[in-house]
């Protein structure tokens, strides 16, 4: 399970920064910074999106990250 969890986590590199920074973090709306830890998370949007790691919660039952507010509403 730790392998799956680490596969969903990454560091914002220049390529990802150029691709995803126009939209920013789906969870908080802030722009990403180079070298920031991010995760692919589900939320109140369709599919998965990159969000700041501190804006997400890992659910071991589903082996997925969820945006904090979305996760709280599920429990």
C-alpha positions as a Python dict, from the first residue, in 0.01 Angstrom:
ca = {
    (1, 'X'): (0, 0, 0),
    (2, 'X'): (289, 238, 73),
    (3, 'X'): (406, 189, -287),
    (4, 'X'): (68, 297, -425),
    (5, 'X'): (62, 592, -188),
    (6, 'X'): (408, 703, -298),
    (7, 'X'): (312, 661, -666),
    (8, 'X'): (39, 924, -618),
    (9, 'X'): (285, 1167, -454),
    (10, 'X'): (543, 1368, -648),
    (11, 'X'): (746, 1686, -640),
    (12, 'X'): (639, 1975, -864),
    (13, 'X'): (905, 1993, -1134),
    (14, 'X'): (937, 2251, -1411),
    (15, 'X'): (736, 2049, -1663),
    (16, 'X'): (444, 1997, -1422),
    (17, 'X'): (468, 2359, -1308),
    (18, 'X'): (431, 2482, -1667),
    (19, 'X'): (143, 2243, -1732),
    (20, 'X'): (-65, 2281, -1415),
    (21, 'X'): (15, 2624, -1273),
    (22, 'X'): (-229, 2814, -1496),
    (23, 'X'): (-516, 2641, -1312),
    (24, 'X'): (-338, 2619, -977),
    (25, 'X'): (-427, 2387, -692),
    (26, 'X'): (-782, 2254, -728),
    (27, 'X'): (-817, 2238, -348),
    (28, 'X'): (-697, 2582, -237),
    (29, 'X'): (-660, 2782, -559),
    (30, 'X'): (-298, 2881, -485),
    (31, 'X'): (-34, 2846, -753),
    (32, 'X'): (223, 2569, -724),
    (33, 'X'): (590, 2636, -654),
    (34, 'X'): (887, 2450, -793),
    (35, 'X'): (985, 2165, -559),
    (36, 'X'): (654, 2156, -368),
    (37, 'X'): (515, 1811, -277),
    (38, 'X'): (187, 1743, -457),
    (39, 'X'): (-48, 1445, -484),
    (40, 'X'): (-308, 1327, -732),
    (41, 'X'): (-635, 1358, -542),
    (42, 'X'): (-1009, 1317, -592),
    (43, 'X'): (-1235, 1599, -484),
    (44, 'X'): (-1548, 1793, -572),
    (45, 'X'): (-1430, 1788, -934),
    (46, 'X'): (-1430, 1521, -1202),
    (47, 'X'): (-1133, 1284, -1208),
    (48, 'X'): (-809, 1339, -1020),
    (49, 'X'): (-604, 1658, -1006),
    (50, 'X'): (-277, 1768, -854),
    (51, 'X'): (-321, 1939, -517),
    (52, 'X'): (-74, 2047, -249),
    (53, 'X'): (5, 1749, -27),
    (54, 'X'): (-112, 1930, 288),
    (55, 'X'): (-454, 1987, 125),
    (56, 'X'): (-515, 1611, 88),
    (57, 'X'): (-585, 1308, 305),
    (58, 'X'): (-486, 951, 215),
    (59, 'X'): (-768, 700, 265),
    (60, 'X'): (-622, 354, 322),
    (61, 'X'): (-959, 186, 252),
    (62, 'X'): (-967, 312, -107),
    (63, 'X'): (-589, 363, -149),
    (64, 'X'): (-651, 715, -280),
    (65, 'X'): (-592, 1075, -179),
    (66, 'X'): (-894, 1302, -128),
    (67, 'X'): (-914, 1678, -93),
    (68, 'X'): (-967, 1747, 280),
    (69, 'X'): (-1320, 1895, 256),
    (70, 'X'): (-1434, 1618, 22),
    (71, 'X'): (-1288, 1354, 255),
    (72, 'X'): (-1461, 1509, 559),
    (73, 'X'): (-1797, 1509, 380),
    (74, 'X'): (-1759, 1137, 303),
    (75, 'X'): (-1711, 1040, 669),
}
